[in-house]
Short mmCIF file of C-alpha atoms in Angstrom, two decimals:
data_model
loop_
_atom_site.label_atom_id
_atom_site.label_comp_id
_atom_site.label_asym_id
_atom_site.label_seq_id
_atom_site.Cartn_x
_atom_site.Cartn_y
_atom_site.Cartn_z
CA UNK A 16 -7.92 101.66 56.80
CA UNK A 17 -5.72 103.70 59.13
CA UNK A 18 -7.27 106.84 58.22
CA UNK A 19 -10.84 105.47 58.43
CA UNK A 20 -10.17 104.08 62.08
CA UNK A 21 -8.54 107.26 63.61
CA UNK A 22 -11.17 109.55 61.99
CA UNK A 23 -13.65 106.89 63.74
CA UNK A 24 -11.58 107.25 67.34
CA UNK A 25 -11.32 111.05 67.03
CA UNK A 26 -15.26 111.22 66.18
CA UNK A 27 -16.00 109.11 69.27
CA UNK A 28 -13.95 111.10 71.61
CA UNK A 29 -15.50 114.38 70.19
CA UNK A 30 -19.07 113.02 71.13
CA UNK A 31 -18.36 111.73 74.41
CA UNK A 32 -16.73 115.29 75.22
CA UNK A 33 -20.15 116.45 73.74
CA UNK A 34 -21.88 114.09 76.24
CA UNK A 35 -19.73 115.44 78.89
CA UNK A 36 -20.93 119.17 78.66
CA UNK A 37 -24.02 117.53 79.09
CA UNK A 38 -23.64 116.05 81.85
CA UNK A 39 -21.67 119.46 83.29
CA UNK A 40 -24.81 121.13 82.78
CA UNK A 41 -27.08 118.60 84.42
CA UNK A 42 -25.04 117.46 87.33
CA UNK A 43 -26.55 117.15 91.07
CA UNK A 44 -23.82 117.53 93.35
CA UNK A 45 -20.53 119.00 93.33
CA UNK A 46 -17.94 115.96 93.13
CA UNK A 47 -20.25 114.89 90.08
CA UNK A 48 -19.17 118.40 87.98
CA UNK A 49 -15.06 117.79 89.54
CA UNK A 50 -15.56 114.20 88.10
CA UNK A 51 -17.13 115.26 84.83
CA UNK A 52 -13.88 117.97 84.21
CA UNK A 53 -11.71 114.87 84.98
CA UNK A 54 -12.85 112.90 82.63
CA UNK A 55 -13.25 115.84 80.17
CA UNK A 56 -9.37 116.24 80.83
CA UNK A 57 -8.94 112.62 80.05
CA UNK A 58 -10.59 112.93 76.67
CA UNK A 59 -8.85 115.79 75.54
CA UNK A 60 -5.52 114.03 76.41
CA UNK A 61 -6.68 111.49 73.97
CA UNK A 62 -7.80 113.85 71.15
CA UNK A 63 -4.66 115.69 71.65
CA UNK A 64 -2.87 112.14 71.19
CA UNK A 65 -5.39 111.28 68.12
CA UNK A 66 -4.14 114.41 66.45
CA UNK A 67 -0.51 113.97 66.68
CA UNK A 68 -1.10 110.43 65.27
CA UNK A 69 -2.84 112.06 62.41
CA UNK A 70 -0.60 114.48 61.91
CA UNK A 71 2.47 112.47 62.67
CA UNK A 72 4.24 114.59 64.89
CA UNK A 73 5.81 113.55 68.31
CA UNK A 74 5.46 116.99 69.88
CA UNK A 75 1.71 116.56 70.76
CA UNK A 76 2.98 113.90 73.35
CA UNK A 77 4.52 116.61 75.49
CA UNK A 78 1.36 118.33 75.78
CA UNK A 79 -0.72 114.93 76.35
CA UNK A 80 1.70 114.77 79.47
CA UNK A 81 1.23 118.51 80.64
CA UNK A 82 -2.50 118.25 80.72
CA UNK A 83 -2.61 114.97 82.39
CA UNK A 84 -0.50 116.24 85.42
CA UNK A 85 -2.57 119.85 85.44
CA UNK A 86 -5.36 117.58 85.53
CA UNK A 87 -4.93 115.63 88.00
CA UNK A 88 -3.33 118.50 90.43
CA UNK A 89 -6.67 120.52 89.76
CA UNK A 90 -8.76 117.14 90.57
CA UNK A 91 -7.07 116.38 93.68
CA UNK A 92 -6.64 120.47 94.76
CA UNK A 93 -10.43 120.39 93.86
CA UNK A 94 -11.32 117.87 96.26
CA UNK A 95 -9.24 118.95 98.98
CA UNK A 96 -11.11 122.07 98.72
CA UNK A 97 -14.56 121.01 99.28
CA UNK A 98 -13.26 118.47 102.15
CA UNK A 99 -11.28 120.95 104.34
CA UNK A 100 -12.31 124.64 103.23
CA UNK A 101 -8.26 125.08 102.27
CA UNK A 102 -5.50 123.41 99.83
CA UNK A 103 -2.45 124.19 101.49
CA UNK A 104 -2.46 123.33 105.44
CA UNK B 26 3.97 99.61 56.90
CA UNK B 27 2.92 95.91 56.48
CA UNK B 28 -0.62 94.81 56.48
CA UNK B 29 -0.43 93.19 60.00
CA UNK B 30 0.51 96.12 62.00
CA UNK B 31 -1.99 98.58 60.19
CA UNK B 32 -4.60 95.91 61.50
CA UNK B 33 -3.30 96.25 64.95
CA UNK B 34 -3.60 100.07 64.74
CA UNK B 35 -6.63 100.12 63.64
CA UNK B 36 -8.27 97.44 66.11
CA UNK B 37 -6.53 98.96 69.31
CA UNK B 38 -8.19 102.92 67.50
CA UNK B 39 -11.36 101.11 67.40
CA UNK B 40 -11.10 99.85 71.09
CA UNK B 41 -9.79 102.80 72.54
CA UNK B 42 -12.69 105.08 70.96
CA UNK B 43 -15.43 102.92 71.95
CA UNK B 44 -14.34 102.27 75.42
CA UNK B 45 -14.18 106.59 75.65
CA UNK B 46 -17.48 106.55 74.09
CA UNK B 47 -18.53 104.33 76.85
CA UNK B 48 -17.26 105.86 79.77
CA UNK B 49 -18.41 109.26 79.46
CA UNK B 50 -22.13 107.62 78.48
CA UNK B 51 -22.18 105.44 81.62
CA UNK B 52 -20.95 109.14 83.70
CA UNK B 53 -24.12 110.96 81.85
CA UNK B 54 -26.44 107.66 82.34
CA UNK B 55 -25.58 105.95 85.89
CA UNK B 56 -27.79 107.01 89.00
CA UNK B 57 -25.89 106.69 91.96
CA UNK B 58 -22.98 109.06 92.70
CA UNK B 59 -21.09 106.17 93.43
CA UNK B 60 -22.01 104.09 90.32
CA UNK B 61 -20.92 107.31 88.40
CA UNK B 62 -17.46 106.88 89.61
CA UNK B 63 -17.02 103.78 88.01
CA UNK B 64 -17.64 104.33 84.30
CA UNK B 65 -14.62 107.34 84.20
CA UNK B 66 -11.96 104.46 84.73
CA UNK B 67 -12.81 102.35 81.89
CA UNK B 68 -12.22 105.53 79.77
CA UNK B 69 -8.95 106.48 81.30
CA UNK B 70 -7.46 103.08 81.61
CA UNK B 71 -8.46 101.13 78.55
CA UNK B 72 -9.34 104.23 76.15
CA UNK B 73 -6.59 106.28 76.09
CA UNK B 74 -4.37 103.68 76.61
CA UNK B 75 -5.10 101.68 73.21
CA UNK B 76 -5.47 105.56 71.96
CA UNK B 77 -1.51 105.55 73.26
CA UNK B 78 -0.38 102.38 72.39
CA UNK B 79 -2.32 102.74 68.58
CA UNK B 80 -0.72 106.88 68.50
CA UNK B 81 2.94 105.45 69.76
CA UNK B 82 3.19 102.56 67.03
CA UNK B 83 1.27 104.75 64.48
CA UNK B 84 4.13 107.72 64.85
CA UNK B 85 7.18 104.47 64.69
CA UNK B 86 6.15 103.29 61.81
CA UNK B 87 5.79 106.25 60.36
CA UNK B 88 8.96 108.91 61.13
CA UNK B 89 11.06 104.96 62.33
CA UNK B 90 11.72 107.43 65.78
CA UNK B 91 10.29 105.79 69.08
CA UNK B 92 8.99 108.31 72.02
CA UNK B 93 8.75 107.51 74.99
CA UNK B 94 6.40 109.98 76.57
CA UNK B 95 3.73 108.16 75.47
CA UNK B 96 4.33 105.43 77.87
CA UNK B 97 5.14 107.88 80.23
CA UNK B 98 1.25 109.59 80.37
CA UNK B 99 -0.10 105.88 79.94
CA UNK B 100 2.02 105.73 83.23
CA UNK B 101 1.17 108.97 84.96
CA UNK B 102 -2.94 108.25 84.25
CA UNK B 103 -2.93 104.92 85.58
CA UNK B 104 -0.88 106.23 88.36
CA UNK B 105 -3.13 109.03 89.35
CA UNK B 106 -6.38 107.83 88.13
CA UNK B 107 -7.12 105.68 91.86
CA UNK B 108 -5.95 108.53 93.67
CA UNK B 109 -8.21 111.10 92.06
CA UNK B 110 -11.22 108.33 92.13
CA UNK B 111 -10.39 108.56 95.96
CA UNK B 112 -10.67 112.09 96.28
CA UNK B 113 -13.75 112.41 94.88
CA UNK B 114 -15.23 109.51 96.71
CA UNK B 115 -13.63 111.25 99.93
CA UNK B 116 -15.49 114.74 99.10
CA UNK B 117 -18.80 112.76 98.07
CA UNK B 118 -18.66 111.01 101.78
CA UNK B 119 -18.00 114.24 103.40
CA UNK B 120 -21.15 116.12 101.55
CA UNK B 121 -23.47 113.36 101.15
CA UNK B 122 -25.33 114.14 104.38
CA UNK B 123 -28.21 111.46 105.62
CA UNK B 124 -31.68 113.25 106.03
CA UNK B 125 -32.83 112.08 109.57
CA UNK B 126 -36.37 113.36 110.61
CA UNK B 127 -37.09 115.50 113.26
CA UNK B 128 -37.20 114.60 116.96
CA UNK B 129 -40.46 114.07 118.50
CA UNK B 130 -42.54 113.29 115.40
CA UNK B 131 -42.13 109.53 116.82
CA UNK B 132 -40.62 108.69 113.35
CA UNK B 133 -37.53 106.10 114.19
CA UNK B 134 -33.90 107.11 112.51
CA UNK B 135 -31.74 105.69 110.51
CA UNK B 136 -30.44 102.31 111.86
CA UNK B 137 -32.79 101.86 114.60
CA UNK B 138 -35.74 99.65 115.38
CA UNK B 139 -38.98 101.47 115.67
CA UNK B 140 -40.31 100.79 118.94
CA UNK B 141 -43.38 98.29 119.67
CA UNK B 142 -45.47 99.33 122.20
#
């Protein structure tokens, strides 16, 4: 049953990154494409999870935690970008 | 493992994949740039964090070691994810420009009254 759910919660996670690049192709404005990499981060931190639960090793954890503060550095950097013209002031 | 805590597993797997599922279809299938912000969250609070919670226990039960960096990037994303979703809403104020029409063409802007005469 374990084996059936987390092949389940790694197959939904694979199509919403699917439904991601789609919407990175088809996206009107800019903060629309900055959201859709956010939330492409976020779903990789949980397939990156999902794995290490499958494969039962605690290392994968580190890297969830790297790519959710790259993430979120690149968001915010990202943003302050497009609502100054500069990241560091 | 027992019985009861494979059920738990698997329920809070199930959750957290749908609730991913669900956020990145409301980002593709909202209309408003503002609407789009919303759907994200559920993915990053509720989805990865049953994903962590279900990964965490799965990994205990398994090798009998607990981590604790699991609860540490269920911290750091529901730490971060307002200030990001304020960011972007920041950056989608600044760029979202009203469309007034030109002067002269008698056509009244945005807010005001058009005049009787």
């Amino acid at each position: 049953m374990l084996t059936y759910a987390l092949t389940f919660a790694i197959a939904c996670f694979a199509l919403a990154l699917i439904l991601n690049l789609w919407r990175l192709a088809t996206a009107p404005t800019m903060p629309d494409r900055i959201l859709t990499v956010d939330t492409m981060v976020i779903n990789i931190i949980a397939l990156i999870v999902l794995y290490g639960a499958k494969a039962q090793s605690a290392v994968s954890f580190d890297a969830a935690l790297l790519l959710a503060m790259t993430g979120f550095v690149s968001t915010v950097a990202f943003c302050k970008f497009l609502l100054r013209g500069g990241i560091i002031e | 493992m027992s019985l009861g805590v494979e059920i738990l597993i698997s329920a809070l797997l199930v959750i957290g994949g749908c609730f991913g599922l669900i956020g990145s279809f409301g980002l593709l299938k909202l209309r408003g740039a503002m609407q789009r912000l919303h759907a994200p969250t559920k993915a990053t609070t509720v989805g990865v964090g049953a994903s962590l919670i279900a990964a965490a226990l799965a990994t205990y039960m398994a090798t009998g070691v607990a981590n604790w960096q699991g609860v540490l990037v269920a911290a750091f994303l529901f730490l971060t994810a307002p200030l990001s979703g304020l960011m972007l809403a920041k950056a989608h104020r600044h760029l979202d420009r009203p469309t007034v029409p030109p002067t002269g063409t008698g056509a009244p802007w945005a807010g005001e009254r058009p005049v009787k005469p």
